[in-house]
Coordinates of N, CA and C in Angstrom, one line a residue:
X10 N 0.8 -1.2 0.0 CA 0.0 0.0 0.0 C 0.9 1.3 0.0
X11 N 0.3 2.1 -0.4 CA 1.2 3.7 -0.7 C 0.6 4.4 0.8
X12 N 1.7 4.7 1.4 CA 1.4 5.3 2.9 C 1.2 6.4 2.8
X13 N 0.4 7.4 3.2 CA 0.6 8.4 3.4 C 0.5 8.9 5.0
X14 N 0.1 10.4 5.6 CA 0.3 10.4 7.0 C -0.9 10.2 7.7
X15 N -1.9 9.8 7.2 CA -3.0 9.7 7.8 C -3.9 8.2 7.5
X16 N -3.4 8.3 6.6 CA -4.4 6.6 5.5 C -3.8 6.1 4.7
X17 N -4.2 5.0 4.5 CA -2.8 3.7 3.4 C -3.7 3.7 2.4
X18 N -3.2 3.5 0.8 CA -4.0 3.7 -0.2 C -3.9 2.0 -0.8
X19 N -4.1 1.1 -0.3 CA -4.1 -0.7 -1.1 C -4.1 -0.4 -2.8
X20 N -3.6 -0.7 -3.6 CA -3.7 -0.3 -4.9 C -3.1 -1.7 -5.9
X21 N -3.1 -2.9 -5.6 CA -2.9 -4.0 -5.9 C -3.6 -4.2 -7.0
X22 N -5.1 -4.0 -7.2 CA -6.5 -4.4 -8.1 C -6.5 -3.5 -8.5
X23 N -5.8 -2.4 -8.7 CA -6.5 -0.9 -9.3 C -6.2 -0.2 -10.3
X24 N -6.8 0.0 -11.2 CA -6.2 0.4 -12.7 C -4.6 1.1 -13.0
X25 N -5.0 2.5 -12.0 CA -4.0 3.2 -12.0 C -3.7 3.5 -10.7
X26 N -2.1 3.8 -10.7 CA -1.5 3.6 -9.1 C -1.7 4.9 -8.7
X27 N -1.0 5.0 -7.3 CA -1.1 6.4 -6.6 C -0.4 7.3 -7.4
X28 N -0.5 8.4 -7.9 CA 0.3 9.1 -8.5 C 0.4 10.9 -8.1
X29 N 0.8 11.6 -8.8 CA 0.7 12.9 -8.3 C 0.0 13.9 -9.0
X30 N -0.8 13.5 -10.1 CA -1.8 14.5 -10.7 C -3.1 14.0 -9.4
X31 N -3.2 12.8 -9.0 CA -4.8 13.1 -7.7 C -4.2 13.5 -6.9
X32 N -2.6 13.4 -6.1 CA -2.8 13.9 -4.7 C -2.7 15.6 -4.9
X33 N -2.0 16.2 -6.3 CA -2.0 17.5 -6.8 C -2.9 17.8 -5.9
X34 N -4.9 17.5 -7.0 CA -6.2 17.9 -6.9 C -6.7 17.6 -5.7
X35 N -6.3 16.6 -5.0 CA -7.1 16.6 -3.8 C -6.1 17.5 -3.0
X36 N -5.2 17.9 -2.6 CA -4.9 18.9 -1.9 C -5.1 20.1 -2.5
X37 N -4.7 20.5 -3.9 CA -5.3 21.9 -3.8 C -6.5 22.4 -4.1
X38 N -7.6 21.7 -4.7 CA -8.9 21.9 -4.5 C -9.3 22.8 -3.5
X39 N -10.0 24.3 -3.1 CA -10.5 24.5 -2.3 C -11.6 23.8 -2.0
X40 N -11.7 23.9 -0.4 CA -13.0 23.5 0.4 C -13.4 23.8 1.6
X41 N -14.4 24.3 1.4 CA -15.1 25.8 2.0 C -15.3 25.3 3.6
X42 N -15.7 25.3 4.6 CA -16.6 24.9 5.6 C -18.0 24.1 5.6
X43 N -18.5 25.3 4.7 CA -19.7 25.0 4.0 C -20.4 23.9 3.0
X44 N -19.1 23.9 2.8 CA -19.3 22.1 1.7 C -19.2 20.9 2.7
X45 N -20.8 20.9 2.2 CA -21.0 19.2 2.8 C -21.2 18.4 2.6
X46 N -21.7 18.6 0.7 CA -21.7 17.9 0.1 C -21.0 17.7 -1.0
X47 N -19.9 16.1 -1.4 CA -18.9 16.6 -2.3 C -18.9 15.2 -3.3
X48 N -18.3 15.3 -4.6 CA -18.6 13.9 -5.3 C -17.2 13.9 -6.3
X49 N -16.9 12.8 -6.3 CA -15.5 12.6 -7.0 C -15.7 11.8 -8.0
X50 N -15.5 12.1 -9.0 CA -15.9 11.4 -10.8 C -14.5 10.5 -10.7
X51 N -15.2 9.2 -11.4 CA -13.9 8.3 -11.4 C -13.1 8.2 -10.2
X52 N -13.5 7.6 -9.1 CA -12.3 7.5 -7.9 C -11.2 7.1 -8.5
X53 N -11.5 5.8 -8.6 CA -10.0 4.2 -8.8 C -9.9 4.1 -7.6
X54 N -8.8 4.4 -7.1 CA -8.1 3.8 -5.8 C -9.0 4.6 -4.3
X55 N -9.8 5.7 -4.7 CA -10.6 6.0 -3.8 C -9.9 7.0 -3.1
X56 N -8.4 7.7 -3.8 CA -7.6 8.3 -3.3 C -8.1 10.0 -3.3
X57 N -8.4 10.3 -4.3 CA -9.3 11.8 -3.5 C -10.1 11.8 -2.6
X58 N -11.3 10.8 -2.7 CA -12.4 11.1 -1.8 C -11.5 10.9 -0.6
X59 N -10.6 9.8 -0.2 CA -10.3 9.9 1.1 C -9.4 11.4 1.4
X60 N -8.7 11.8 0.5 CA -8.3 13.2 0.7 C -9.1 14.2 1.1
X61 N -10.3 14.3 0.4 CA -11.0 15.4 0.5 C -12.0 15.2 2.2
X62 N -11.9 13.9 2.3 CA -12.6 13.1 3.6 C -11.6 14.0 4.9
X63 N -10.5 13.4 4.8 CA -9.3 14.3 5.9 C -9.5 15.7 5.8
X64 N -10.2 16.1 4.8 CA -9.4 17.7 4.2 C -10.9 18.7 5.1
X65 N -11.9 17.8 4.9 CA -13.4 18.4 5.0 C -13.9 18.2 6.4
X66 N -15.1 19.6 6.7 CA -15.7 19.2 7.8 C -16.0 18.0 8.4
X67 N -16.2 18.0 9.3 CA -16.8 16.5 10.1 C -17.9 16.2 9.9
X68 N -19.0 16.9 9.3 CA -20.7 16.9 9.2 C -20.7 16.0 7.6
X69 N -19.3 16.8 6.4 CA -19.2 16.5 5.4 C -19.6 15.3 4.9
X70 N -20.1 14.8 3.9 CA -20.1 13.7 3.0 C -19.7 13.2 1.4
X71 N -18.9 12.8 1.0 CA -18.0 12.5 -0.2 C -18.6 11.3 -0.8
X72 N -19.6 11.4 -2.0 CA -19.9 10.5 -2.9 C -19.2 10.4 -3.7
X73 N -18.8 9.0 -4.4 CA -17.8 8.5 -5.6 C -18.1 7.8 -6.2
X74 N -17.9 8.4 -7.5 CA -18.4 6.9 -8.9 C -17.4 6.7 -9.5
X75 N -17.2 5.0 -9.8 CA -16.0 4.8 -10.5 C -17.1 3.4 -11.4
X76 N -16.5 3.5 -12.4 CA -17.2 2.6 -13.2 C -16.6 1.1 -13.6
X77 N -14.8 0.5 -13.4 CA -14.7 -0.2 -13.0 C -14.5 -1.1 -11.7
X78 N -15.4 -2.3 -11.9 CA -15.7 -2.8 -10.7 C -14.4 -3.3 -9.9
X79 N -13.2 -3.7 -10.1 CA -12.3 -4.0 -9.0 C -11.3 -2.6 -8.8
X80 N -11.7 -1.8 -9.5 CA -11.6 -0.4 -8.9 C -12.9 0.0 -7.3
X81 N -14.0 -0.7 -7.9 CA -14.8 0.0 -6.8 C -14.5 -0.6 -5.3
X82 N -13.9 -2.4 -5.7 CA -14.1 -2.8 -3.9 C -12.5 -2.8 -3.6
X83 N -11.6 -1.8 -4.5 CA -10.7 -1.8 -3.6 C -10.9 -0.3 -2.9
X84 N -11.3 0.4 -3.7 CA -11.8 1.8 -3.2 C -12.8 1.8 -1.4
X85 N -13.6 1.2 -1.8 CA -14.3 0.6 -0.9 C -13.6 0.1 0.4
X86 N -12.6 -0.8 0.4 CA -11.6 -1.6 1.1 C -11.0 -0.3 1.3
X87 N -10.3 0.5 1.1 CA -9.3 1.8 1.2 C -10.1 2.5 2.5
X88 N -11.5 3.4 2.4 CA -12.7 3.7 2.4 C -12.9 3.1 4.1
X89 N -13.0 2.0 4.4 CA -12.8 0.6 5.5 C -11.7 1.4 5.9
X90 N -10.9 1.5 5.6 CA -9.6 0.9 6.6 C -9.1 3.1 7.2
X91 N -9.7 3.6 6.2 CA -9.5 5.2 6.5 C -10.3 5.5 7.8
X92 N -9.4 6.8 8.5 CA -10.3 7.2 9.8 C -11.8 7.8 9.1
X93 N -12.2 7.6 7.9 CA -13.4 8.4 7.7 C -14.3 7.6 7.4
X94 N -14.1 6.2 7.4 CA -15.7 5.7 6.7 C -16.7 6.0 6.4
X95 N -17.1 6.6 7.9 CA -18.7 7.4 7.6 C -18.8 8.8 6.7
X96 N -17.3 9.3 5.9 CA -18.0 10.3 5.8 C -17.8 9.8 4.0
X97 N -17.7 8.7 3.7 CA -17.3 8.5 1.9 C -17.6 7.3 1.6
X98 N -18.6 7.0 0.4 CA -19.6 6.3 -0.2 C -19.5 5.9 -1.4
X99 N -18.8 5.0 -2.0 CA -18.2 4.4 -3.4 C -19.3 4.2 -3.9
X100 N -19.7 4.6 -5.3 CA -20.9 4.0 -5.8 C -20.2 3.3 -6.7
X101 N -20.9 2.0 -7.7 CA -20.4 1.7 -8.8 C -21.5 2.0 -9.8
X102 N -21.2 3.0 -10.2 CA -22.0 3.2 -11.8 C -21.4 4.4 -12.7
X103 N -21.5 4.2 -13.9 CA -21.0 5.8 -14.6 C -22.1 7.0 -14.2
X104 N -21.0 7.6 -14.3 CA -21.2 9.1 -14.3 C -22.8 9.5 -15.0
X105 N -23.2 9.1 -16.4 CA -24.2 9.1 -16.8 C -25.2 9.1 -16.4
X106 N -24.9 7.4 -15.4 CA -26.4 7.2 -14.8 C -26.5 7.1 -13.0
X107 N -25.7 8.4 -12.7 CA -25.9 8.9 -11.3 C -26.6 9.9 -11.2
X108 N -27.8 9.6 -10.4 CA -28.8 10.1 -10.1 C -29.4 10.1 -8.5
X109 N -28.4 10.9 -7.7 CA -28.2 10.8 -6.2 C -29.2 11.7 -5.4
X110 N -30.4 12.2 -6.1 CA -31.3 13.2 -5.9 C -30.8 14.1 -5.0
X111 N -29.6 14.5 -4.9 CA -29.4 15.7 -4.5 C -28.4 16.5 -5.3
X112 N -27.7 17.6 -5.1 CA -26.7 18.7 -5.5 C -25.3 18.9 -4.6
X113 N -24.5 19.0 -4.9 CA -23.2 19.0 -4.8 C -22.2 20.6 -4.4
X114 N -22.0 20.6 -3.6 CA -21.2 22.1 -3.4 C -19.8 21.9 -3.6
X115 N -18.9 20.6 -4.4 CA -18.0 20.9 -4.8 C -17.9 19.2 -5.9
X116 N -17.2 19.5 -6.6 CA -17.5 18.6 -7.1 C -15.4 18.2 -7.8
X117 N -15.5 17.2 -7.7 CA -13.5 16.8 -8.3 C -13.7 15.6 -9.4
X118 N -12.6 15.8 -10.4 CA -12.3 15.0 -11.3 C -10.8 14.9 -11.6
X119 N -10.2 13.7 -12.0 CA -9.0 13.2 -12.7 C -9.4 12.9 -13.7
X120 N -10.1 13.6 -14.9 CA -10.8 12.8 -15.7 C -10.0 12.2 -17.1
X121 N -10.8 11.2 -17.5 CA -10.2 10.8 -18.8 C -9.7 11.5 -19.6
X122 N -8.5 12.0 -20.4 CA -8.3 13.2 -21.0 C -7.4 12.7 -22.2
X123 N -6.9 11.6 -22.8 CA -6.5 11.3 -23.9 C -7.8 11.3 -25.4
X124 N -8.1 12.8 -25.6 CA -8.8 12.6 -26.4 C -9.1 12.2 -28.2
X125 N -7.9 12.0 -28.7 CA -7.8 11.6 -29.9 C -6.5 10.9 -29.9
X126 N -5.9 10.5 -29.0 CA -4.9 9.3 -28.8 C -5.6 8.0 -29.3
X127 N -4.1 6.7 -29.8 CA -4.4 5.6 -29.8 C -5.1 4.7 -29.0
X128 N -6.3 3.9 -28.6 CA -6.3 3.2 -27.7 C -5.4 2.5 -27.2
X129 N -5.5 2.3 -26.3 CA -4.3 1.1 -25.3 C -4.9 -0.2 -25.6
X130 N -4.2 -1.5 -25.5 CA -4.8 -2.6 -25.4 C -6.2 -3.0 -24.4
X131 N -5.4 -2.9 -23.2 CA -5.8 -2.9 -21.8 C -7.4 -2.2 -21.9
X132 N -8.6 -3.3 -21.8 CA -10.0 -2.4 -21.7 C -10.1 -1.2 -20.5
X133 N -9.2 -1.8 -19.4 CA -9.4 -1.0 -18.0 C -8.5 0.2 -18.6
X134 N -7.2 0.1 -18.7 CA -6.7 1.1 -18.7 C -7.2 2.0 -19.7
X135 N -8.5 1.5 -21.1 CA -8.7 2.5 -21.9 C -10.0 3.1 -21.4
X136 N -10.5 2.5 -20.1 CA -11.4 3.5 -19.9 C -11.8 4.6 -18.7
X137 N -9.6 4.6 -18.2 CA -9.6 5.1 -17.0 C -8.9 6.8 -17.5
X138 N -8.1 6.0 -18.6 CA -7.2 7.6 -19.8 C -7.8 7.8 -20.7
X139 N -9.2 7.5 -21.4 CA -9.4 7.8 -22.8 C -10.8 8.4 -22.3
X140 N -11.3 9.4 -23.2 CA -12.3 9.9 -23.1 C -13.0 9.1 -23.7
X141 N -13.2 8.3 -24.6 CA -14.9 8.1 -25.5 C -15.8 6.9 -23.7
X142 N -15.4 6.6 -22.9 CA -16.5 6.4 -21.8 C -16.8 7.4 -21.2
X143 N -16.3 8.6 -20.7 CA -17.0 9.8 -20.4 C -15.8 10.9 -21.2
X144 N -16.7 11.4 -21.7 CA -15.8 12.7 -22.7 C -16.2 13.8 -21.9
X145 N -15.4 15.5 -22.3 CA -15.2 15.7 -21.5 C -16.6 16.9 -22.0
X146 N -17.2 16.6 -22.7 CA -18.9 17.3 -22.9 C -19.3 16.3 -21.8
X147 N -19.4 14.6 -21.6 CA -20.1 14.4 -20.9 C -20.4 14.8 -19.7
X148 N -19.2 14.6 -19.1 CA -18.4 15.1 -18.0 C -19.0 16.5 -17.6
X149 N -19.1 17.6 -18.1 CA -19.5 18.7 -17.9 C -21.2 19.1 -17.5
X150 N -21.7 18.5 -18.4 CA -23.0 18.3 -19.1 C -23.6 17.9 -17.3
X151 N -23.0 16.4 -17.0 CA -23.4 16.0 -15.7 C -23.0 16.8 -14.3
X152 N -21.7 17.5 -14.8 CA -21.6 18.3 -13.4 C -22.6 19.5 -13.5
X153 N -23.2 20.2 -14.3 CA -23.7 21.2 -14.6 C -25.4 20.6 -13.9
X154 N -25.5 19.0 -14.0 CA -26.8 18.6 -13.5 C -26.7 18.5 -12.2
X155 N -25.4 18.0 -11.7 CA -25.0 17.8 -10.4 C -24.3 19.0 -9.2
X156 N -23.8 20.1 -9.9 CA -23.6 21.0 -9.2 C -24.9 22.4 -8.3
X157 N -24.6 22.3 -7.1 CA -25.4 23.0 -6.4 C -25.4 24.9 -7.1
X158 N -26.3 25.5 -6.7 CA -25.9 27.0 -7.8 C -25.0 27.7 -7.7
X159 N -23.9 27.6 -6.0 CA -23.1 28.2 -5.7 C -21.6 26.8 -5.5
X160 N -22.0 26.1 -6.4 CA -21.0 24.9 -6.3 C -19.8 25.2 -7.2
X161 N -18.7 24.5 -6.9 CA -17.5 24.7 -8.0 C -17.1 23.3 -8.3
X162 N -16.5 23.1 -9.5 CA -15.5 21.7 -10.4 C -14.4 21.5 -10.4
X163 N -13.7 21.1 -9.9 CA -12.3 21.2 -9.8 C -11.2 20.0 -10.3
X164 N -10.4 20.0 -11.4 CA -9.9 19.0 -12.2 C -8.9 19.2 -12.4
X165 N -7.5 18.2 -12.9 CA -6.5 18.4 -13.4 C -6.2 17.7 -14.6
X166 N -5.7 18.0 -15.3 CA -5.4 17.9 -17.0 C -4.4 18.0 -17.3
X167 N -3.7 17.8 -18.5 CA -2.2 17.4 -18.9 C -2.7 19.2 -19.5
X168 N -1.7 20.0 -19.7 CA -2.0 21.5 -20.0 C -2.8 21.7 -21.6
X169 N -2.0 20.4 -22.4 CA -2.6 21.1 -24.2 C -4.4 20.4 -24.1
X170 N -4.3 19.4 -23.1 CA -5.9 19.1 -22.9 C -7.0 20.4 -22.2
X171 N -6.2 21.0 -21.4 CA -6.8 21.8 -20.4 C -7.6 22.7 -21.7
X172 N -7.3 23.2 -22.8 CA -7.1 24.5 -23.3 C -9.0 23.8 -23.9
X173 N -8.9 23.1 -24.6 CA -9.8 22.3 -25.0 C -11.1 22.0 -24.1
X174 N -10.8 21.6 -22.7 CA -12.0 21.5 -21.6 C -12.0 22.7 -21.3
X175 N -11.5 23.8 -21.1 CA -11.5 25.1 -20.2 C -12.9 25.8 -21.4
X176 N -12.2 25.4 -23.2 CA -13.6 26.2 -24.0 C -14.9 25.5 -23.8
X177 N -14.8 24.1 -23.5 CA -16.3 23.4 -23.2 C -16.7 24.0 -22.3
X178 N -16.0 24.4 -20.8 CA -16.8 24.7 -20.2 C -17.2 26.1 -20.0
X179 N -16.7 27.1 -20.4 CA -17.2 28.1 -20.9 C -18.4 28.1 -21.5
X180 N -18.7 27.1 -22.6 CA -20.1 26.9 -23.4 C -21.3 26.2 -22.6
X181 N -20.9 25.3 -21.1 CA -21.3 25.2 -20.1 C -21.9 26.2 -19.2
X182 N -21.3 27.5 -18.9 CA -21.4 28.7 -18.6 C -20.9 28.0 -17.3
X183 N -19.3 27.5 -17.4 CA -18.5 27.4 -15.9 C -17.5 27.9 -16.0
X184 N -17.0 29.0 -15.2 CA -16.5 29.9 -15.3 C -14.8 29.4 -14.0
X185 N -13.8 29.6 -15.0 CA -12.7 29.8 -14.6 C -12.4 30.9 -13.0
X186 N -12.4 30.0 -11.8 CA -12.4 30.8 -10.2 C -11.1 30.6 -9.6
X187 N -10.5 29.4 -10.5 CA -9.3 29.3 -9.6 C -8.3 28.3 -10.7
X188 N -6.3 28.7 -11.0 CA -6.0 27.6 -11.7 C -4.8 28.0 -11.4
X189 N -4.5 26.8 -11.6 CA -2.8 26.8 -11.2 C -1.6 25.9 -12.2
X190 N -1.0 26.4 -12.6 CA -0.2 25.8 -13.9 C 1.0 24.7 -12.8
X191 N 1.0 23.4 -13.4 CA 2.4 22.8 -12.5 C 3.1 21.9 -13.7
X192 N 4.8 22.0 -13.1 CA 5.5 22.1 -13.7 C 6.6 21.6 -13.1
X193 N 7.8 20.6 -13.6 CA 8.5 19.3 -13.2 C 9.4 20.7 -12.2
X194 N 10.1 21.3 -13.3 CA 11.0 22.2 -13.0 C 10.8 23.6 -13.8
X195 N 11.3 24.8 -12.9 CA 11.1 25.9 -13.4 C 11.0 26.5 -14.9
X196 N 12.0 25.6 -15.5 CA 12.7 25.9 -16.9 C 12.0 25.0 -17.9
X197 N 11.1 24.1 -17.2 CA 10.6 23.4 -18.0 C 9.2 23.7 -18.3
X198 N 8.4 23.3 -19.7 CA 7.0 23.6 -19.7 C 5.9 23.3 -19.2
X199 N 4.8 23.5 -19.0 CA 3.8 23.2 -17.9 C 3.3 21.9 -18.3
X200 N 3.2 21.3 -17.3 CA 2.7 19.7 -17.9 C 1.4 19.3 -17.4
X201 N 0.8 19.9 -16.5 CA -1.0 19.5 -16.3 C -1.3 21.2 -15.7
X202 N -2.6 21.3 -15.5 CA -3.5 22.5 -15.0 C -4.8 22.5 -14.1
X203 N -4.4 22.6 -13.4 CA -5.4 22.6 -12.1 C -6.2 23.4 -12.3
X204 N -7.7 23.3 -12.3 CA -8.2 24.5 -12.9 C -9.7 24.4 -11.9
X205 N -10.2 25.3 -11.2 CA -11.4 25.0 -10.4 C -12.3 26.2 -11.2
X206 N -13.7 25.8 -11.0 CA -14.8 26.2 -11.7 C -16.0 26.3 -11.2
X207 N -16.5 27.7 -11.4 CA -17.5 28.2 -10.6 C -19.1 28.3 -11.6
X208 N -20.2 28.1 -11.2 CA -20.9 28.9 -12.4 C -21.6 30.3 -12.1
X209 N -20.5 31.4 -11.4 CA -20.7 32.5 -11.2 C -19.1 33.2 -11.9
X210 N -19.5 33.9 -12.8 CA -18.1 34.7 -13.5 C -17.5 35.7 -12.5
X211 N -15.8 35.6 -12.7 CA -15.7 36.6 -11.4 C -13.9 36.6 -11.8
X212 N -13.3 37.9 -11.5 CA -11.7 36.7 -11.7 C -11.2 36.2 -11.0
X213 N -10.6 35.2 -12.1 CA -9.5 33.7 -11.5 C -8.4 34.3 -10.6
X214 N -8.3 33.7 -9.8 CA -7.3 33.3 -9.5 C -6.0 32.5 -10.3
X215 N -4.8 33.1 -9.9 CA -3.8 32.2 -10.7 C -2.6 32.0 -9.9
X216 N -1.9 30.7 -10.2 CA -0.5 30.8 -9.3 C 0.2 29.8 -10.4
X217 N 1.3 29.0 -9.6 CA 2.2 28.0 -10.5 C 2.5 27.5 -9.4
X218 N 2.8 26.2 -9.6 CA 3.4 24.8 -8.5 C 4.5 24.4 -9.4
X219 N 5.8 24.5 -8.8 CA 7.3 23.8 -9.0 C 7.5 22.4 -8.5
X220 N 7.6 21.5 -8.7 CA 7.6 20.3 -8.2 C 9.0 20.1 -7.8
X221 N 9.9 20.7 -8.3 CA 11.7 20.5 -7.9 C 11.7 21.8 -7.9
X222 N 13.0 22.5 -6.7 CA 13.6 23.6 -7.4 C 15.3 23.4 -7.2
X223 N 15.9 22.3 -6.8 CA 17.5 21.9 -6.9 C 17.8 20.2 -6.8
X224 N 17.9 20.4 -7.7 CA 18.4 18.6 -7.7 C 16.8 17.7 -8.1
X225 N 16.7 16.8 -7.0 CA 15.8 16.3 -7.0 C 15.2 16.9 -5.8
X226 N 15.2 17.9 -4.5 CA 14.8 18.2 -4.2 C 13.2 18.8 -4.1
X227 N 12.1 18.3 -3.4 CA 11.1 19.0 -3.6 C 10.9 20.5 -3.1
X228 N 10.4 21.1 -4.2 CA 10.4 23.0 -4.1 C 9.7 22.9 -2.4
X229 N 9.4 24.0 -1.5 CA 9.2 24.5 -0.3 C 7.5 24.5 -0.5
X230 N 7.3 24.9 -1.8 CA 5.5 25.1 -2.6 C 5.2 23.9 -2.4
X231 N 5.6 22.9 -3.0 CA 4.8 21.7 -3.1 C 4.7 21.0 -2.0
X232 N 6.0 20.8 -1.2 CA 6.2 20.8 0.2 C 4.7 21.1 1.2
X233 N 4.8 22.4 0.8 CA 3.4 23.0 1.7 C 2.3 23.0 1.4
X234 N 2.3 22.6 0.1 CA 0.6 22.1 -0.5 C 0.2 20.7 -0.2
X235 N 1.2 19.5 -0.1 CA 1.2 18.3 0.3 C 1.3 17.7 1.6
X236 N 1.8 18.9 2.5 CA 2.3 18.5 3.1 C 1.3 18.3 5.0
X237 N 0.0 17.6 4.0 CA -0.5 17.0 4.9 C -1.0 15.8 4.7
X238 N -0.1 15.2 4.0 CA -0.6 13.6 3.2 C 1.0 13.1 2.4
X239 N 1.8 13.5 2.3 CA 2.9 12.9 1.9 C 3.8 12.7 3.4
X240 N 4.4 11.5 3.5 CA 5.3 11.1 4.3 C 6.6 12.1 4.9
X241 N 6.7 12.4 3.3 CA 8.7 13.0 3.9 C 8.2 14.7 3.2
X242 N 6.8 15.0 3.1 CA 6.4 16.7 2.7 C 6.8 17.5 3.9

């Protein structure tokens, strides 16, 4: 299991391992007080929701859909073994056909973002990276049904994807509240974009995350953005 300082992530059965585009989103995602209600598109390993579980009020509750199934009972199993059980609820079904008769005041995604790439062999792994199981109209379309009026979206994307979901959702009328460009090293070009989304227009916020700034060294930023769930942050 991948340790972090509060919960162990089991990742044995799980499409895709612990990596650092979810723990990015689950730490920097804002979350209000006020959010009680929160839902994570595509768990896998179940590793945001239990982030955002640690991160969120006590009253909070964190629904999650992942659509493959030995993604969902390890998620599940993760979920079990975290100090939050009661506050995070794995569903297994797509995105399409979640219908939780309520609304959402924040809402997270790692979503599928290889959109006109080759398929991979692997059926799981082509429908954890590739858009055509939820594209990222779908994806939108349902947070737009699922988000509360004063709710926000919050996702990370490889950057030349970002450019492409940031105009869908504009045509959504979800408006750019908060983004953060990150990047291996300073000199180097931006390789995903965190980008949170409001459907009240207003200006963004903007920053950048260094992942190194000497050697292999982690920068002092990422340090402090992580550094309530990585081991040696």
């Amino acid at each position: 299991p991948f340790q972090f300082k509060k919960f162990s992530i089991a990742q044995d059965r799980c499409t895709h391992k612990v990596g650092t585009d979810g723990v990015l989103l689950g730490a920097w995602v804002d979350i209000c007080e006020t959010d009680m209600a929160m839902l994570d598109i595509g768990t896998g390993s179940g590793l945001i929701a239990i982030m955002l579980a640690q991160r969120a009020s006590p009253e909070a509750h964190i629904d999650a859909v992942e659509l493959e199934a030995q993604d969902v009972q390890q998620a599940r199993e993760n979920v079990r073994r975290s100090p939050w059980p009661e506050k995070v609820n794995i569903h297994h079904t797509p995105l399409q056909q979640f219908f939780p008769g309520k609304q959402y005041d924040l809402i997270v995604s790692n979503p599928p973002y290889f959109v006109r790439s080759l398929l991979p062999p692997d059926e799981k792994r082509t429908q954890a990276r590739h858009a055509h199981a939820l594209s990222f109209s779908e994806l939108l379309g349902n947070t737009t049904r699922l988000l509360a009026p004063g709710g926000r979206l919050g996702v990370i994307l490889p950057y030349a994807e970002s450019r492409e979901f940031t105009a869908l959702a504009l045509g959504s009328h979800l408006f750019i509240l908060r983004q953060a460009v990150f990047r291996a090293r300073a000199h180097k070009p931006p390789e995903r974009l965190l980008i949170e989304f409001s459907l009240k227009k207003q200006n963004p916020e903007q920053r950048e995350i260094t992942l190194y700034e000497a050697g292999d060294q982690w920068s002092a930023d990422y340090k402090s953005l992580t550094g309530d769930f990585y081991l040696k942050a």
